[in-house]
Coordinates of C-alpha atoms and ligand atoms in Angstrom, one line a residue:
X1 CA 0.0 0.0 0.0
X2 CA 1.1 3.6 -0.7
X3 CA 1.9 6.0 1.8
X4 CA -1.4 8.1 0.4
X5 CA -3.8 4.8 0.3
X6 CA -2.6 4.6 4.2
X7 CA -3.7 7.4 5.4
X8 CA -6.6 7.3 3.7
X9 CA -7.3 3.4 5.4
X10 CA -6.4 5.5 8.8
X11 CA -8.7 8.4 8.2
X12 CA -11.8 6.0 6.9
X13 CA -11.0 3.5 10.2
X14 CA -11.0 6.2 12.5
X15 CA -14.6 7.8 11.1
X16 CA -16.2 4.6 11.7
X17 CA -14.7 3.6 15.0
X18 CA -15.4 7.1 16.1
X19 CA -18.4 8.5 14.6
X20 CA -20.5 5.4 13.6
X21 CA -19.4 3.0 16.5
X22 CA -20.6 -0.1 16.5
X23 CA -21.6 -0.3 19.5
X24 CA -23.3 3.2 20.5
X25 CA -25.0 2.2 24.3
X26 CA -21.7 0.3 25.4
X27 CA -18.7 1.9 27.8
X28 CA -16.0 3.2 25.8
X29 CA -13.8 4.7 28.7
X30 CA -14.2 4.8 32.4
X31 CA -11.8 5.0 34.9
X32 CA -10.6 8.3 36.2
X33 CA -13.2 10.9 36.4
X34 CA -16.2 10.1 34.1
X35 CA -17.3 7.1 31.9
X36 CA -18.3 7.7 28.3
X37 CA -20.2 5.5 26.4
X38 CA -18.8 5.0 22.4
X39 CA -21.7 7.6 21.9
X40 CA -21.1 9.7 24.3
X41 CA -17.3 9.7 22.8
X42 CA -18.7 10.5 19.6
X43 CA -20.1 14.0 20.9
X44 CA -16.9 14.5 23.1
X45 CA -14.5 14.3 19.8
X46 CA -17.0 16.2 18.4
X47 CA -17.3 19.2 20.9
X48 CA -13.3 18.7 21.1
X49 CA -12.8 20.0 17.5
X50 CA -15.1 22.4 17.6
X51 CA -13.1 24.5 20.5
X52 CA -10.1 23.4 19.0
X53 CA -11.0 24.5 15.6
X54 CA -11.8 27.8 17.5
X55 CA -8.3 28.8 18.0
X56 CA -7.4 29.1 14.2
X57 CA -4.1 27.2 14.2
X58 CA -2.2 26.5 10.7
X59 CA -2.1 23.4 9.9
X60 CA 0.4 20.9 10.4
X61 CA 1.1 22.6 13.9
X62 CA 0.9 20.8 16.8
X63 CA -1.2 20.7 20.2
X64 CA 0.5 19.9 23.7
X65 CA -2.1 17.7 25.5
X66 CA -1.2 18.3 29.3
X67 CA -3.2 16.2 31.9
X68 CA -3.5 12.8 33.6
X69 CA -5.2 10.1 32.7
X70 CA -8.7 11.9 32.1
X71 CA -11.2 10.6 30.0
X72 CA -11.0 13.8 28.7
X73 CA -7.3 13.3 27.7
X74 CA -8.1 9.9 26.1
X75 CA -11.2 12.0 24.2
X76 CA -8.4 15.1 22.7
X77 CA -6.3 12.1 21.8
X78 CA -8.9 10.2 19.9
X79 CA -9.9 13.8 18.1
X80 CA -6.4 14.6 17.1
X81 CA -6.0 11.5 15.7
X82 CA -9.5 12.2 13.6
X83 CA -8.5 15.0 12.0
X84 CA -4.7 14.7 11.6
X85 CA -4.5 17.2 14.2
X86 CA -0.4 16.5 15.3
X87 CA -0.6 16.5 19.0
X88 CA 2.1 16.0 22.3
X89 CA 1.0 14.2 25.4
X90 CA 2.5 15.3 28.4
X91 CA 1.4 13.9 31.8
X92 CA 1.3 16.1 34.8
X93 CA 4.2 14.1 36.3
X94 CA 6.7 16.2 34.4
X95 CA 7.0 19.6 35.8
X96 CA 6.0 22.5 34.7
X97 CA 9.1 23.5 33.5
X98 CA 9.8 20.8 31.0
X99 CA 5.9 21.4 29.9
X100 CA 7.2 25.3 28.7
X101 CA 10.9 23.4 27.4
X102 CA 8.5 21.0 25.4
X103 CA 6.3 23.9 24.4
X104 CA 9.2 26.1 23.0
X105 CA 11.2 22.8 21.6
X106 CA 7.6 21.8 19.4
X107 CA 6.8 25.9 18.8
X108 CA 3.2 25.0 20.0
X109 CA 1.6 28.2 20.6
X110 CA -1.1 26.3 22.7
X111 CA -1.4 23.6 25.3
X112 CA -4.9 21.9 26.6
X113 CA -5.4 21.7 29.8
X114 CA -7.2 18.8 30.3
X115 CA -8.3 19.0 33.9
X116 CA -9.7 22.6 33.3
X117 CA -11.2 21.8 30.2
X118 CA -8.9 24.6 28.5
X119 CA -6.7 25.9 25.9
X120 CA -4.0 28.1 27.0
X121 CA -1.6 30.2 25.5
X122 CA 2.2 29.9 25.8
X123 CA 3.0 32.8 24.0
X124 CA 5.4 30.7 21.8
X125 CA 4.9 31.5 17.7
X126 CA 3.1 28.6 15.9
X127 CA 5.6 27.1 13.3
X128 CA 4.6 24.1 11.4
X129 CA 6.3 21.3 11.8
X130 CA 8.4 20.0 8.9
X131 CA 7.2 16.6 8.0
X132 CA 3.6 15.9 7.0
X133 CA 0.9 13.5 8.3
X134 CA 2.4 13.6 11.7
X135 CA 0.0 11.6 14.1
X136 CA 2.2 12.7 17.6
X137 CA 5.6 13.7 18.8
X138 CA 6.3 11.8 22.0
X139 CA 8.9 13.2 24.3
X140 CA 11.3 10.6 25.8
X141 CA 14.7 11.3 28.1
X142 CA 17.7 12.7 25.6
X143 CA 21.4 12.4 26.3
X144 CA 22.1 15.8 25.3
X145 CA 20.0 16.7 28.7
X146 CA 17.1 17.9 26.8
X147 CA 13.9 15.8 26.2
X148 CA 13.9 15.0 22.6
X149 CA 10.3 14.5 19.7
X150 CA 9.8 11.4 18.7
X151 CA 8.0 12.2 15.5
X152 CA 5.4 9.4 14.3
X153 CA 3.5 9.5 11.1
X154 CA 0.5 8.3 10.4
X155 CA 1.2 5.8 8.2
X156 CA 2.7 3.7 11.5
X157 CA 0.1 4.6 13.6
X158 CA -2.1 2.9 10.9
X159 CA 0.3 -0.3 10.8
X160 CA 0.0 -0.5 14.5
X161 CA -3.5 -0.2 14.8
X162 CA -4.5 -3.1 12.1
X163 CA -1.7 -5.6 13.8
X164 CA -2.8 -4.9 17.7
X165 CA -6.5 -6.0 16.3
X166 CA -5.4 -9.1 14.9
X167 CA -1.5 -10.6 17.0
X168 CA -2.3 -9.8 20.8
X169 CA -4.8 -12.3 20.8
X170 CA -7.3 -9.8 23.2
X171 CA -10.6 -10.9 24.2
X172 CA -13.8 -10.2 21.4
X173 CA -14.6 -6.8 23.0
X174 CA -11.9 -6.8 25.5
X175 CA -11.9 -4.5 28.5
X176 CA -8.5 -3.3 28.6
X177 CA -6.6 -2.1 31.8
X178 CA -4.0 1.1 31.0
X179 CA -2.2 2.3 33.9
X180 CA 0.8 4.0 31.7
X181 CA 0.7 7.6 31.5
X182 CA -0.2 9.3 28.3
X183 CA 3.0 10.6 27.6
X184 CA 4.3 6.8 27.6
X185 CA 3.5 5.3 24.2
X186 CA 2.6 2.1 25.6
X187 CA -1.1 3.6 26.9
X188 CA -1.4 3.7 23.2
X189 CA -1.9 -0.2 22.7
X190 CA -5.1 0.3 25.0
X191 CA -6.1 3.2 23.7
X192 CA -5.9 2.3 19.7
X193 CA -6.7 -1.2 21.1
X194 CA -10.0 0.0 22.1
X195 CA -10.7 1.3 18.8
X196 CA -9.5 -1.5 16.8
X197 CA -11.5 -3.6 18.9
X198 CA -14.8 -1.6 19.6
X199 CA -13.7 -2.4 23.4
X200 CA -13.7 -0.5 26.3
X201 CA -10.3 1.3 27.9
X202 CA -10.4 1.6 32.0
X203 CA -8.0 4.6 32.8
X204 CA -6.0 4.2 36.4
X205 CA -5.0 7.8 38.1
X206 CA -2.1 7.6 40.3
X207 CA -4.4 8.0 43.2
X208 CA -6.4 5.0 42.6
X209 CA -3.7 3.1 41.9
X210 CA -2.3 3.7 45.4
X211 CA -5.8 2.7 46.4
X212 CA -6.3 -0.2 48.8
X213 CA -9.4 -0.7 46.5
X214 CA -8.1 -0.9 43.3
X215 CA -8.2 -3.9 42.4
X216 CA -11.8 -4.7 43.5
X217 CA -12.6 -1.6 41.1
X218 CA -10.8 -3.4 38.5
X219 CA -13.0 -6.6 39.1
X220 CA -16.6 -5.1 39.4
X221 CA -15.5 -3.3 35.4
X222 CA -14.9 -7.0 34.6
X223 CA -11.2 -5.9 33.7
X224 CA -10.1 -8.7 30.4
X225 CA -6.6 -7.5 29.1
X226 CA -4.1 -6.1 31.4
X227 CA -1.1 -3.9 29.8
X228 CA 1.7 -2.7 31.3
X229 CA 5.1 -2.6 31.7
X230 CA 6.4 -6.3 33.9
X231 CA 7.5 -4.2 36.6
X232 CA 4.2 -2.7 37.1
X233 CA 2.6 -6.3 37.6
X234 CA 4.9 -7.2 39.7
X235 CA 4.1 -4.5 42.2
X236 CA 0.7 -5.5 42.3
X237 CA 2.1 -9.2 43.1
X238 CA 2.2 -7.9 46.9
X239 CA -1.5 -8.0 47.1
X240 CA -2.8 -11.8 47.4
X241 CA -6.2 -10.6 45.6
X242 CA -4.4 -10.2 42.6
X243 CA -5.2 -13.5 41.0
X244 CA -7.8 -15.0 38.8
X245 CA -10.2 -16.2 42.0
X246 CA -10.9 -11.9 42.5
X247 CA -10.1 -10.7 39.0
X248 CA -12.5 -14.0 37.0
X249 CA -12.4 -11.6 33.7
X250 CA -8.5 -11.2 33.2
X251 CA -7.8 -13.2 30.3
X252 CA -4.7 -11.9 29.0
X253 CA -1.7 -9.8 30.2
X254 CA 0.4 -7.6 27.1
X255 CA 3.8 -6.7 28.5
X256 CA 5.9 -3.9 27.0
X257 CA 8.6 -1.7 27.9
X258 CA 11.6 -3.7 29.5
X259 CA 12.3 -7.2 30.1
X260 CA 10.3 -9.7 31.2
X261 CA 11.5 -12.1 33.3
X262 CA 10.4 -15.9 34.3
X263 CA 10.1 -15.5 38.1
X264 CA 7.1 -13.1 37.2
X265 CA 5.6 -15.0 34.4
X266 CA 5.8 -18.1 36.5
X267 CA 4.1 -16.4 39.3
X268 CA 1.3 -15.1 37.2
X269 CA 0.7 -18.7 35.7
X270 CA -0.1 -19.6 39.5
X271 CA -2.2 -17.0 40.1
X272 CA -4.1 -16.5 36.8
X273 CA -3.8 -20.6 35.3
X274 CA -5.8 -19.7 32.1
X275 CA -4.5 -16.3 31.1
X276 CA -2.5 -15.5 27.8
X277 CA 0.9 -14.0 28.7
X278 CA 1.9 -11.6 25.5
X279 CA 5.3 -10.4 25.2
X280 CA 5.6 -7.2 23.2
X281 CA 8.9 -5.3 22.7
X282 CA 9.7 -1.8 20.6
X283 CA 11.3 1.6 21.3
X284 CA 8.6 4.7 20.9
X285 CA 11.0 4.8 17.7
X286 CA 9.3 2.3 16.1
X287 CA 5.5 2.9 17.4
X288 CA 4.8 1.7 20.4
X289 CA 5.6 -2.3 19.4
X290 CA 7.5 -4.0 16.9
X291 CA 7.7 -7.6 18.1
X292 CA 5.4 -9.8 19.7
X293 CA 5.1 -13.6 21.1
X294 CA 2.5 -15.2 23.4
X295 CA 4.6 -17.0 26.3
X296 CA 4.5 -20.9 26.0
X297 CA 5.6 -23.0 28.5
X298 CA 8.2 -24.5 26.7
X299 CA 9.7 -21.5 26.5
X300 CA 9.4 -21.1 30.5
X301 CA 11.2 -24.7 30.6
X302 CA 13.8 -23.9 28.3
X303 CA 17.7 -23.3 29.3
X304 CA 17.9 -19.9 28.6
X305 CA 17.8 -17.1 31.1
X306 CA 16.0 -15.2 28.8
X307 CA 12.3 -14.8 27.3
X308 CA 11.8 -14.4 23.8
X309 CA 10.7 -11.1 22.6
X310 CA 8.9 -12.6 19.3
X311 CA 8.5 -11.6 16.2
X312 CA 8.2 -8.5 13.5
X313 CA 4.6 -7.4 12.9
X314 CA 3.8 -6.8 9.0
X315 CA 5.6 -4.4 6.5
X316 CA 8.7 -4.7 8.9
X317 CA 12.0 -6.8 9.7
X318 CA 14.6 -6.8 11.8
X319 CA 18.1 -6.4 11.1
X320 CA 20.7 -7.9 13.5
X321 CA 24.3 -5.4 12.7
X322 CA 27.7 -7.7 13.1
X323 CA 27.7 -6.4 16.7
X324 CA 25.1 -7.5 17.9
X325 CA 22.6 -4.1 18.0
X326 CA 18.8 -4.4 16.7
X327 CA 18.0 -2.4 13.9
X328 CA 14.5 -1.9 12.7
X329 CA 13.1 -1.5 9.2
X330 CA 9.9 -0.9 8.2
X331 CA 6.9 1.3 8.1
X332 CA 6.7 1.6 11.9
X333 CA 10.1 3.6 12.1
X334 CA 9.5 7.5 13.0
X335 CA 10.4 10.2 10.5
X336 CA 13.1 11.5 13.2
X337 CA 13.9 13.6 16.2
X338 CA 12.4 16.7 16.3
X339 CA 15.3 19.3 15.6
X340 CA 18.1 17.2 16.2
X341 CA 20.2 16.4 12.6
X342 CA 23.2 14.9 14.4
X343 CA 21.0 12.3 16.3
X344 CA 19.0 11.7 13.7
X345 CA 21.8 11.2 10.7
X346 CA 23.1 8.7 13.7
X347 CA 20.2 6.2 14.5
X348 CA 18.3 6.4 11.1
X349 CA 19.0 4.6 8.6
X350 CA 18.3 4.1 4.6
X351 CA 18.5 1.5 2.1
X352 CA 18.8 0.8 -1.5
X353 CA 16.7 -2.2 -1.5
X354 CA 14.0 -1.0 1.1
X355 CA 11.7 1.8 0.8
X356 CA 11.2 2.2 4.6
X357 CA 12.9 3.5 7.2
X358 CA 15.7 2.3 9.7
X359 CA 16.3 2.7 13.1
X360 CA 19.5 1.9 15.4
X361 CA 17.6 0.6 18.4
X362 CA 20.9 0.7 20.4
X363 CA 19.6 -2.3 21.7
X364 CA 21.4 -5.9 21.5
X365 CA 20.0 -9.1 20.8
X366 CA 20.1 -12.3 18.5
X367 CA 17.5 -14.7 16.6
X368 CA 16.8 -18.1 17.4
X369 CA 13.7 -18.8 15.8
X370 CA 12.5 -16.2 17.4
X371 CA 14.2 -12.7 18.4
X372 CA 15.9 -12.1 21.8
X373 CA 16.6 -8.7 23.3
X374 CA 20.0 -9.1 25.8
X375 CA 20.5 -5.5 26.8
X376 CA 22.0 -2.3 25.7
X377 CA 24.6 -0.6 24.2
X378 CA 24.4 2.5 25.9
X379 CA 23.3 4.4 28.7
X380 CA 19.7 3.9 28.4
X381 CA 18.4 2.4 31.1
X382 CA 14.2 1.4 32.9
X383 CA 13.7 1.9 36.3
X384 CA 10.1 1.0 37.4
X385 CA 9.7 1.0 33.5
X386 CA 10.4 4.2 32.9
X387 CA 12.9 5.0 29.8
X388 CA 15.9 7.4 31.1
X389 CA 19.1 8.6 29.7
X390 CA 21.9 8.3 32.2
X391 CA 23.3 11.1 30.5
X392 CA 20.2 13.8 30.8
X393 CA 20.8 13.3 34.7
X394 CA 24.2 14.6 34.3
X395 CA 23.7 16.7 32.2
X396 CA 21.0 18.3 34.5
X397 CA 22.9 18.0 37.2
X398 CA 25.9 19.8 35.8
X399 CA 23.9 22.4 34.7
X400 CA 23.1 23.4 38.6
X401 CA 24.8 26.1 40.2
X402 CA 27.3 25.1 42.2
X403 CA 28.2 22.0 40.5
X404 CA 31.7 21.1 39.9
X405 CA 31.3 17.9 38.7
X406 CA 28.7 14.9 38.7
X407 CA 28.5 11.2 37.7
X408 CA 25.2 9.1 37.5
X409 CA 25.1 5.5 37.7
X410 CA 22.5 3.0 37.6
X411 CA 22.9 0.3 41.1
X412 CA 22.0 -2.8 39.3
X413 CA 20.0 -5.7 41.1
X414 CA 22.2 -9.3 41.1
X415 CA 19.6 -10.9 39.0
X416 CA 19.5 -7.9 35.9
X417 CA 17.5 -5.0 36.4
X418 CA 18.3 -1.3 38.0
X419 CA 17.6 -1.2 42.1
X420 CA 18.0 3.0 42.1
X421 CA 19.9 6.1 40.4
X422 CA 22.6 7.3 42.1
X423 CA 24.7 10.0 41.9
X424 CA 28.2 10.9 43.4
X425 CA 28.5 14.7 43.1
X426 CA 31.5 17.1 44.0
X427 CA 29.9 20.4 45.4
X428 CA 28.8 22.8 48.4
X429 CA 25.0 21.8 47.2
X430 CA 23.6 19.3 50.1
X431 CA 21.7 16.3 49.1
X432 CA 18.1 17.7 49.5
X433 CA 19.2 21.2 47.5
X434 CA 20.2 18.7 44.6
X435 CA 17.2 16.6 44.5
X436 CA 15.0 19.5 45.0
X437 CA 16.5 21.6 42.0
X438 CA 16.2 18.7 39.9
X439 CA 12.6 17.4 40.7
X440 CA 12.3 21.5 39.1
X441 CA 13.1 20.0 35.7
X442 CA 13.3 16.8 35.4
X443 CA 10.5 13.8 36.3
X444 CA 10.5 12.9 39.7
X445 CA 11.3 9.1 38.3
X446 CA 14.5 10.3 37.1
X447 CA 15.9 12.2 40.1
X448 CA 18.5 9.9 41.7
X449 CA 17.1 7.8 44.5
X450 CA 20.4 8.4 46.1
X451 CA 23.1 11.5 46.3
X452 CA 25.8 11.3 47.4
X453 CA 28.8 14.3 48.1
X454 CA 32.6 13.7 47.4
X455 CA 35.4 15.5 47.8
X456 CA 36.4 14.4 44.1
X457 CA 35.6 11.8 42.2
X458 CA 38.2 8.5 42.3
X459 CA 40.0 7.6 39.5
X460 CA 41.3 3.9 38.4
X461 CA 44.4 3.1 37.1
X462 CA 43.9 4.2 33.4
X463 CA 43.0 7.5 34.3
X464 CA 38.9 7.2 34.1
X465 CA 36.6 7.8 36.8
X466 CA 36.6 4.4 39.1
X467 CA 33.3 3.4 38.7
X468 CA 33.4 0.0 40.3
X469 CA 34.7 1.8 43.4
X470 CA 32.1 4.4 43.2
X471 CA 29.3 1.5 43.2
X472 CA 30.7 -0.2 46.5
X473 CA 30.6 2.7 47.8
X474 CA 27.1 3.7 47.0
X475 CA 25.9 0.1 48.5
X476 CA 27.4 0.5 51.5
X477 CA 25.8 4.0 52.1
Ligands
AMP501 P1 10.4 2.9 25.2 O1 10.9 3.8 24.1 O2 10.2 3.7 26.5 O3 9.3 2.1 24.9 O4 11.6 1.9 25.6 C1 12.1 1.1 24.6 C2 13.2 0.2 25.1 O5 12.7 -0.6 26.2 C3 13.7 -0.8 24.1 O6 14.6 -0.2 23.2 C4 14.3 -1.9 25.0 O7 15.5 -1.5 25.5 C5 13.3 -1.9 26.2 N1 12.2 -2.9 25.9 C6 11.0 -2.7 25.5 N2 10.3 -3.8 25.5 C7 11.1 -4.8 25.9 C8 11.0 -6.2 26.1 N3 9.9 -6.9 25.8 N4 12.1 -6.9 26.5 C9 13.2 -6.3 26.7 N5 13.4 -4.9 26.6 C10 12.3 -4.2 26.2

């Protein structure tokens, strides 16, 4: 299919899912604050445009969506999506200073306020962005210490959404459990799961998350596919009534976002004997997931330490480079970082023989009937499931006042897996000044867990910063 025929399958989908939905009277969203019915969403997108289309914008310039977890944020998603309205999620985790850095980086002259219902001006000038057909620009953690736009086209969105209809094997209307925030591509297999699906998308604030009712919420909705990162499950191990006796409906879990180990699988065939366990794997490069495998149990029994992650999804493949790293091809690979040439002439690739796209994943893996992904090449690292750059907390750090100099390092678990952030800093700045000056600009999830003050850094025998010493020392602290 052509790039135009796409868009024009993506446009038609979305008009029927949205405004003729097959099934008017049933939930579409609940959750957070309010429950709309596929109906009632109808009218929402509808009243959505129409204040959006109030504000004049040029097209092809995009909308920061700022809230969390509303219905109302799931309705401006669905709407910019309908009318190839480029749009920015940002959840309200982020402070408000990387909401104006986002702002200014996109030129987005606007941001809705989802919880007030409101557009607001940010006094930036509207510029259009570059690149046509953009469905979103997701901002994830950037080495260079500034967030950087993950720009997706529509044509992937539309790649995505036909594949998540037909290879997560969901329940026939599934009800589907997102607890990611918006800002975090992986809400998106819910969400365009829902429409693919004619389903119906139960939203999870922070606040009831933390709830000791949660769960019992989750049961009366009747709660059918679960998604969400593995370590997010595993938190919710803790409670013994999470298990197929209290939650009858679950029928299949969809992990994304970092590895997933046996111990938890094993644990959840215990608890939930009949349910599906998906593994999904793909950097917001590549829309949301490029790779997917249901979990057998041969591959539970089987030497290897490691879980497959599965394999391509249509109009893609995988490339495995001489040294190992993962490089995607196909129609799921962005059109770039927003702004940044040098990254961008880095990680994307081209081809003589292929008309998409490629993308350095930085990850490392191999194939064995299926693929395998068996870490990094960099400094990326997931904490909790979260995606951060080593390198933005230095950079941030260094950027303080004060600072003389500043090394991050992920403490990892014996097992695989980061236990905290910590950082060895030499400066006047105490502990709580650092963490507090950072939590001003960068996600609380990616201020280091622990700080702690030297008098200068130590150096090994070549010369470098001794980082082997540095991480004894942080353990025994
Ligand atoms: P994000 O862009 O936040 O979705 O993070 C993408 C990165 O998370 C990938 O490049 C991998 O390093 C990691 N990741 C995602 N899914 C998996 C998986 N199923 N297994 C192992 N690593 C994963």
């Amino acid at each position: 299919m052509t790039m135009q025929s796409d868009l024009q399958a993506l446009g038609e989908f979305l008009r029927r899912a949205l405004l003729d939905p097959a099934r008017p009277n049933q939930l579409a969203i609940s959750g957070s604050e309010e429950a709309l019915t596929w109906q009632q969403l109808s009218l929402a997108v509808m009243d959505w445009v129409g204040r959006y289309r109030e504000l004049r914008l040029p097209p092809a310039v995009p909308v920061v969506l700022y809230g969390h977890q509303q219905a109302e944020f799931a309705v401006a998603i669905y709407s910019c999506l309908l009318h190839g309205i480029p749009y920015i999620p940002v959840d309200c985790i982020y402070p408000p200073e990387r909401l104006r850095e986002i702002c200014t980086l996109a030129s987005a002259p606007q941001y809705y306020d989802v919880a007030q219902r409101e557009f607001v001006s940010t006094g930036i000038a509207a510029k259009p962005l570059e690149e046509p057909d953009l469905a979103y620009i997701m901002f994830t953690s950037g080495s260079t210490g500034k967030p950087k736009g993950v720009q997706i086209g529509r044509e992937s969105v539309w790649s995505f959404m036909q594949w998540v209809g037909q290879d997560f094997v969901l329940p026939e209307s599934p009800v589907l459990m997102n607890h990611a925030v918006f800002s975090f591509d992986l809400s998106l297999i819910p969400l365009l799961a829902n429409l693919a699906t004619s389903g119906h998308i139960v939203l999870n604030a922070k606040e009831h998350i933390a709830a000791e009712n949660w769960l019992d919420m989750l049961s009366e909705k009747g709660v059918s596919a679960w998604v969400s990162t593995p370590s997010f499950a595993y938190q919710k191990l803790i409670s013994p009534r999470f298990s197929a006796e209290y939650l009858p409906a679950l029928k299949v879990f969809v992990f994304i976002g970092e590895v997933l180990n046996k111990a938890l699988v094993k644990q959840l065939r215990r608890r939930f004997p009949a349910a599906k366990i998906i593994n999904a794997y793909g950097p917001t490069e590549a829309t949301i997931a490029t790779t997917v495998v249901e979990i057998t149990d041969a591959m539970l029994m089987s030497d290897s330490d490691l879980l497959p992650i599965g394999q391509m999804m249509p109009n893609s493949f995988m490339e495995i480079a001489p040294e190992g790293e993962l490089i995607i091809w196909g129609k799921n690979v962005m059109r770039g970082y927003l702004g940044l040439d040098e990254e961008n002439a880095a990680k994307l690739l081209k081809r003589d023989d292929s008309p998409w796209r490629g993308y350095r994943t930085g990850d490392l893996g191999y194939e064995q009937d299926y693929f395998y992904c068996s870490g990094r090449n960099d400094s990326q690292i997931k904490l909790n499931g979260y995606r951060i750059e080593i390198s933005e907390i230095e950079a941030r750090l260094l950027n303080l006042p004060g600072m003389q100099e500043a090394v991050v390092m992920p403490l990892m678990k014996p097992g695989g897996g980061v236990l905290r952030i910590a950082a060895f800093c030499v400066t006047e700045l105490s502990p709580n000044a650092i963490k507090q000056a950072l939590a001003e600009v960068i996600p609380s999830y990616m201020v280091p867990g622990q700080i702690l003050i030297k008098e200068n850094l130590p150096l090994n025998p070549n010369g470098k910063i001794d980082r082997k010493l540095l991480d004894a020392q942080a353990r025994v602290n």
